[in-house]
CSV table of C-alpha atoms and ligand atoms in Angstrom, one decimal:
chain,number,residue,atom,x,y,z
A,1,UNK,CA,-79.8,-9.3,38.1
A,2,UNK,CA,-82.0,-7.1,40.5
A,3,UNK,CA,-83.3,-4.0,38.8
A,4,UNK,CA,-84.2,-0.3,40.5
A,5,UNK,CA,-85.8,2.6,39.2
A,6,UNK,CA,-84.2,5.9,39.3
A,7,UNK,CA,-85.2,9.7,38.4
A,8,UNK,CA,-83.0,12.4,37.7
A,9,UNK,CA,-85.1,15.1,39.1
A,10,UNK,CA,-85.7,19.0,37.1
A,11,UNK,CA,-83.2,20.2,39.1
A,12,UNK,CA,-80.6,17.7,38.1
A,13,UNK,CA,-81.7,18.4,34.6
A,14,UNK,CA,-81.4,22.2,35.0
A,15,UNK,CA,-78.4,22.4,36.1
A,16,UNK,CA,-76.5,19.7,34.2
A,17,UNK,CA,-75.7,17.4,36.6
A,18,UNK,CA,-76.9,14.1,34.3
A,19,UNK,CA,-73.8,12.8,33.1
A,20,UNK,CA,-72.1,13.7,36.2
A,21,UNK,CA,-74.8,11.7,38.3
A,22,UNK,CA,-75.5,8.3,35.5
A,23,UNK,CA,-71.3,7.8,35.3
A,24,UNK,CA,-71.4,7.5,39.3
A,25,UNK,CA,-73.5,4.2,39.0
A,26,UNK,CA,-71.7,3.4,35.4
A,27,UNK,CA,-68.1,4.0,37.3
A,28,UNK,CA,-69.8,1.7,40.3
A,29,UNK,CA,-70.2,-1.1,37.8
A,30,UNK,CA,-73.7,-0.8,37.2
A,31,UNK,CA,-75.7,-1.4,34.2
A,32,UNK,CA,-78.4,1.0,32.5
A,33,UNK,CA,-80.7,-1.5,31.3
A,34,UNK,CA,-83.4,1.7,30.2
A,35,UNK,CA,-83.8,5.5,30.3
A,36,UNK,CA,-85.4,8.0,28.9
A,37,UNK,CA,-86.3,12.2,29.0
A,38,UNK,CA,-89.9,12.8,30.1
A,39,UNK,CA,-92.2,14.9,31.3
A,40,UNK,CA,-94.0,14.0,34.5
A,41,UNK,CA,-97.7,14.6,34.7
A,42,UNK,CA,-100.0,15.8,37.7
A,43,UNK,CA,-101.6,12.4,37.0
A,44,UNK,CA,-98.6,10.2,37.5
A,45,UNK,CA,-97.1,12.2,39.8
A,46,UNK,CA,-99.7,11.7,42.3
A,47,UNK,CA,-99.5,7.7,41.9
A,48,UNK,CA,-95.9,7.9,42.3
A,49,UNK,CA,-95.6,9.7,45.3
A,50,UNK,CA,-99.1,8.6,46.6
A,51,UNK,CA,-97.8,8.1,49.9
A,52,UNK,CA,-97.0,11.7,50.5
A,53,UNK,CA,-100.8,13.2,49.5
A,54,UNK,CA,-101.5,15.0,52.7
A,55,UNK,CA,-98.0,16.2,53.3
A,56,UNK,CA,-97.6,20.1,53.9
A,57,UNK,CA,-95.2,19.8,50.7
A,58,UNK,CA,-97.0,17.5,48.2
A,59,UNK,CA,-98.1,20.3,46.0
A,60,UNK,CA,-94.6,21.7,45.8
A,61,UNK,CA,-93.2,19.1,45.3
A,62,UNK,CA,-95.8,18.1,42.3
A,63,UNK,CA,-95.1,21.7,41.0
A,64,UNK,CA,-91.7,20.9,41.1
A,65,UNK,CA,-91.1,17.5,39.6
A,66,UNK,CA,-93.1,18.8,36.8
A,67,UNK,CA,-91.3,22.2,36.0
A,68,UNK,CA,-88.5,20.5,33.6
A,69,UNK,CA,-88.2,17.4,31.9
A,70,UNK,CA,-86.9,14.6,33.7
A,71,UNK,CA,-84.6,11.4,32.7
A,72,UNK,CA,-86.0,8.3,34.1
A,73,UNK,CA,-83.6,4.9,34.1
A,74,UNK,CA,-83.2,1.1,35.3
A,75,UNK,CA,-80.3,0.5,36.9
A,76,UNK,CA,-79.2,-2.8,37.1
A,77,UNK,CA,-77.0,-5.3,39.2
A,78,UNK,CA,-76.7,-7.3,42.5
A,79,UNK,CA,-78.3,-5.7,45.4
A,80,UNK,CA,-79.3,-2.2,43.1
A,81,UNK,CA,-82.0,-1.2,45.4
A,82,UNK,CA,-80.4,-1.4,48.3
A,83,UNK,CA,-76.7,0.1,46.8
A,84,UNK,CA,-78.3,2.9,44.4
A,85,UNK,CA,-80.2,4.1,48.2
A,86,UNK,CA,-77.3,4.1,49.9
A,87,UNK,CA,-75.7,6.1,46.5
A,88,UNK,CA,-78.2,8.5,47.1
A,89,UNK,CA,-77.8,9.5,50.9
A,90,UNK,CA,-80.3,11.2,53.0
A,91,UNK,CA,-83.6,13.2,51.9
A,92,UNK,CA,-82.3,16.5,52.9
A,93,UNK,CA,-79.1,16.7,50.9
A,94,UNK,CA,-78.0,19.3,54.1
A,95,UNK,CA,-78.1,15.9,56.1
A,96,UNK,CA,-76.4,13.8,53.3
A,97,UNK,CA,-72.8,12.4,54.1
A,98,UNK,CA,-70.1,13.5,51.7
A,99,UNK,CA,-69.6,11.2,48.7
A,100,UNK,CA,-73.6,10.4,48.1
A,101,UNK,CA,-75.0,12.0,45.1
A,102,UNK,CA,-77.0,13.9,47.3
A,103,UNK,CA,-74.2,15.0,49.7
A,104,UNK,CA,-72.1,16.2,47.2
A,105,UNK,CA,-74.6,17.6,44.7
A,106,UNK,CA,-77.2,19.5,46.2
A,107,UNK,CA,-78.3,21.5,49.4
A,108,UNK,CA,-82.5,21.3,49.3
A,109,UNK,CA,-85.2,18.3,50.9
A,110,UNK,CA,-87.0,19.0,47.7
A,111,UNK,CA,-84.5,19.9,45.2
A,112,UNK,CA,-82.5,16.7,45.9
A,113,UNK,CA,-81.5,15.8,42.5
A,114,UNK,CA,-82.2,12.3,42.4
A,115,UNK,CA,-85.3,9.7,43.3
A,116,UNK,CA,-84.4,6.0,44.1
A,117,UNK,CA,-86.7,3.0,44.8
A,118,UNK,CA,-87.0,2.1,48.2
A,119,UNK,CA,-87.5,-1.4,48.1
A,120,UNK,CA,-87.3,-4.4,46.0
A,121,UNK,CA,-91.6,-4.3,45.8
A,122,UNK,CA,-91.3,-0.5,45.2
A,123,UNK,CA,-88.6,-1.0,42.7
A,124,UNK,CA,-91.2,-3.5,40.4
A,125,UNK,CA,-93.7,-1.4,40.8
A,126,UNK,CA,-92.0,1.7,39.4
A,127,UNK,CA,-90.1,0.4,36.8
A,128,UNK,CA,-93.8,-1.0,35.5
A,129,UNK,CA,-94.9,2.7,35.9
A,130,UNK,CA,-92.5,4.6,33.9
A,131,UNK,CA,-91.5,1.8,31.4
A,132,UNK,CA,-92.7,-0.5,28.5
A,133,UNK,CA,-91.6,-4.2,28.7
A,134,UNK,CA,-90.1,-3.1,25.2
A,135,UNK,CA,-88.3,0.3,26.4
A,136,UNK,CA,-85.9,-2.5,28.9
A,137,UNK,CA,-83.0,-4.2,27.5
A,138,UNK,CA,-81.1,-7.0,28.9
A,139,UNK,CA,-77.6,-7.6,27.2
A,140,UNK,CA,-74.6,-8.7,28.2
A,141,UNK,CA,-71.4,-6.0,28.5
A,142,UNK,CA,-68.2,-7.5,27.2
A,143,UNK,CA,-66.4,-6.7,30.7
A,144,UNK,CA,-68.7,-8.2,32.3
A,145,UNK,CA,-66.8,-10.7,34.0
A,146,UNK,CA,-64.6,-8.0,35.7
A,147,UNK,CA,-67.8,-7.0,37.4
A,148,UNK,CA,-68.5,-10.1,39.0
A,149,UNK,CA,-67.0,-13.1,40.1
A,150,UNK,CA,-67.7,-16.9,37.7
A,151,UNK,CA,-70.4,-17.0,41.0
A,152,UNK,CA,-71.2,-14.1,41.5
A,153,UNK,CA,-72.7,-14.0,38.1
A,154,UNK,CA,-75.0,-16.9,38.2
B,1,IDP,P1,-86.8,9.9,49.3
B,1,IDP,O1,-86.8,10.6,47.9
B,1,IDP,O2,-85.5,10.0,50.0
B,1,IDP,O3,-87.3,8.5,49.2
B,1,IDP,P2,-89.4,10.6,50.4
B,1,IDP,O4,-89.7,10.8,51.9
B,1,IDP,O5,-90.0,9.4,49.7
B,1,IDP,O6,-87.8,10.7,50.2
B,1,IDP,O7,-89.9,11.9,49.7
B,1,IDP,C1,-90.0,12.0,48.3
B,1,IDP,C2,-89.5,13.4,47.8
B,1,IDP,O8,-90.4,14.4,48.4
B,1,IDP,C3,-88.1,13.7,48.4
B,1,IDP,O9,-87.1,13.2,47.6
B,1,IDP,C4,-88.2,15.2,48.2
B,1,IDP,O10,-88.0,15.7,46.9
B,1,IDP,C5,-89.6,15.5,48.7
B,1,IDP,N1,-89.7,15.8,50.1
B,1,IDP,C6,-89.7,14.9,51.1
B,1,IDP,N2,-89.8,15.5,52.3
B,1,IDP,C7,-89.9,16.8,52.0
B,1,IDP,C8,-90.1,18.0,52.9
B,1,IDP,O11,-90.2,17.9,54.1
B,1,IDP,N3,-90.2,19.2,52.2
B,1,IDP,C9,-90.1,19.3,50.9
B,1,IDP,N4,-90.0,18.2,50.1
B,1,IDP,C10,-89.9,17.0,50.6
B,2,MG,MG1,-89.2,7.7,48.8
């Protein structure tokens, strides 16, 4: 099953919007197959969001994703990275639809609660980053095949 790397961002933290966020994808049928609470450093920070060094923001938005402990997690199942964007809605949660976790949680470009892999390369990449090969679990759920289809599954 295809895997994506999310992180519940300080202010998510801070304002106790976890659970609320994590049973979304759990309610959507999605597996956790890994999370954890961390702190981000300046030094991964700037691998992660590499792509953004020059931005008029990128030292705010180090600043930020560094003021509180964050919960970094795999979610897993068919088409993740893809599903878990769409999930998320628009950068600036002012331009987010209603019913994204974005859209219905928070009102900042920066303080936008949640980060999402943006590709299926991205998504290998990042969950490498953040986690051990022994911090990921594969199981099986018990209700599993009310989640898929027989074909779906294999
Ligand atoms: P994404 O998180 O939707 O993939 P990116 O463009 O990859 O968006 O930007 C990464 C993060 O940088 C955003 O989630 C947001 O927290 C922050 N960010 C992006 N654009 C701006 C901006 O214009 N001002 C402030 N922060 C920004
Ligand atoms: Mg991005």
């Amino acid at each position: 099953m295809e895997r994506t790397l999310i992180i519940l961002k300080p202010d998510c933290v801070q304002r106790g919007l976890c659970g609320a966020v994590l049973e979304r994808f759990e309610r959507r049928g999605f597996q956790i197959a890994a999370m954890k609470m961390m702190r981000l450093s300046r030094r991964l920070l700037e691998e992660h969001y590499a792509h953004l060094k020059g931005k008029p923001f990128f030292e705010s938005l180090v600043e930020f994703m560094s003021s509180s402990p964050v919960v970094v997690a795999i979610i897993e199942g068919k088409d993740a990275v893809e599903i878990v964007r769409k999930m998320c809605g628009a950068t600036n949660a002012r331009n987010a639809e209603n019913g994204t976790i974005r859209g219905d949680f928070a009102l900042s470009t920066q303080c936008n609660i949640i980060h999402a892999s943006d590709s299926k390369e991205t998504a290998k990449k990042e969950i490498e980053r953040f986690f051990k090969e022994d911090e990921i679990f594969s199981y099986e759920r018990l209700l599993g095949k009310f989640t898929y289809s027989k074909d779906e599954r294999e």
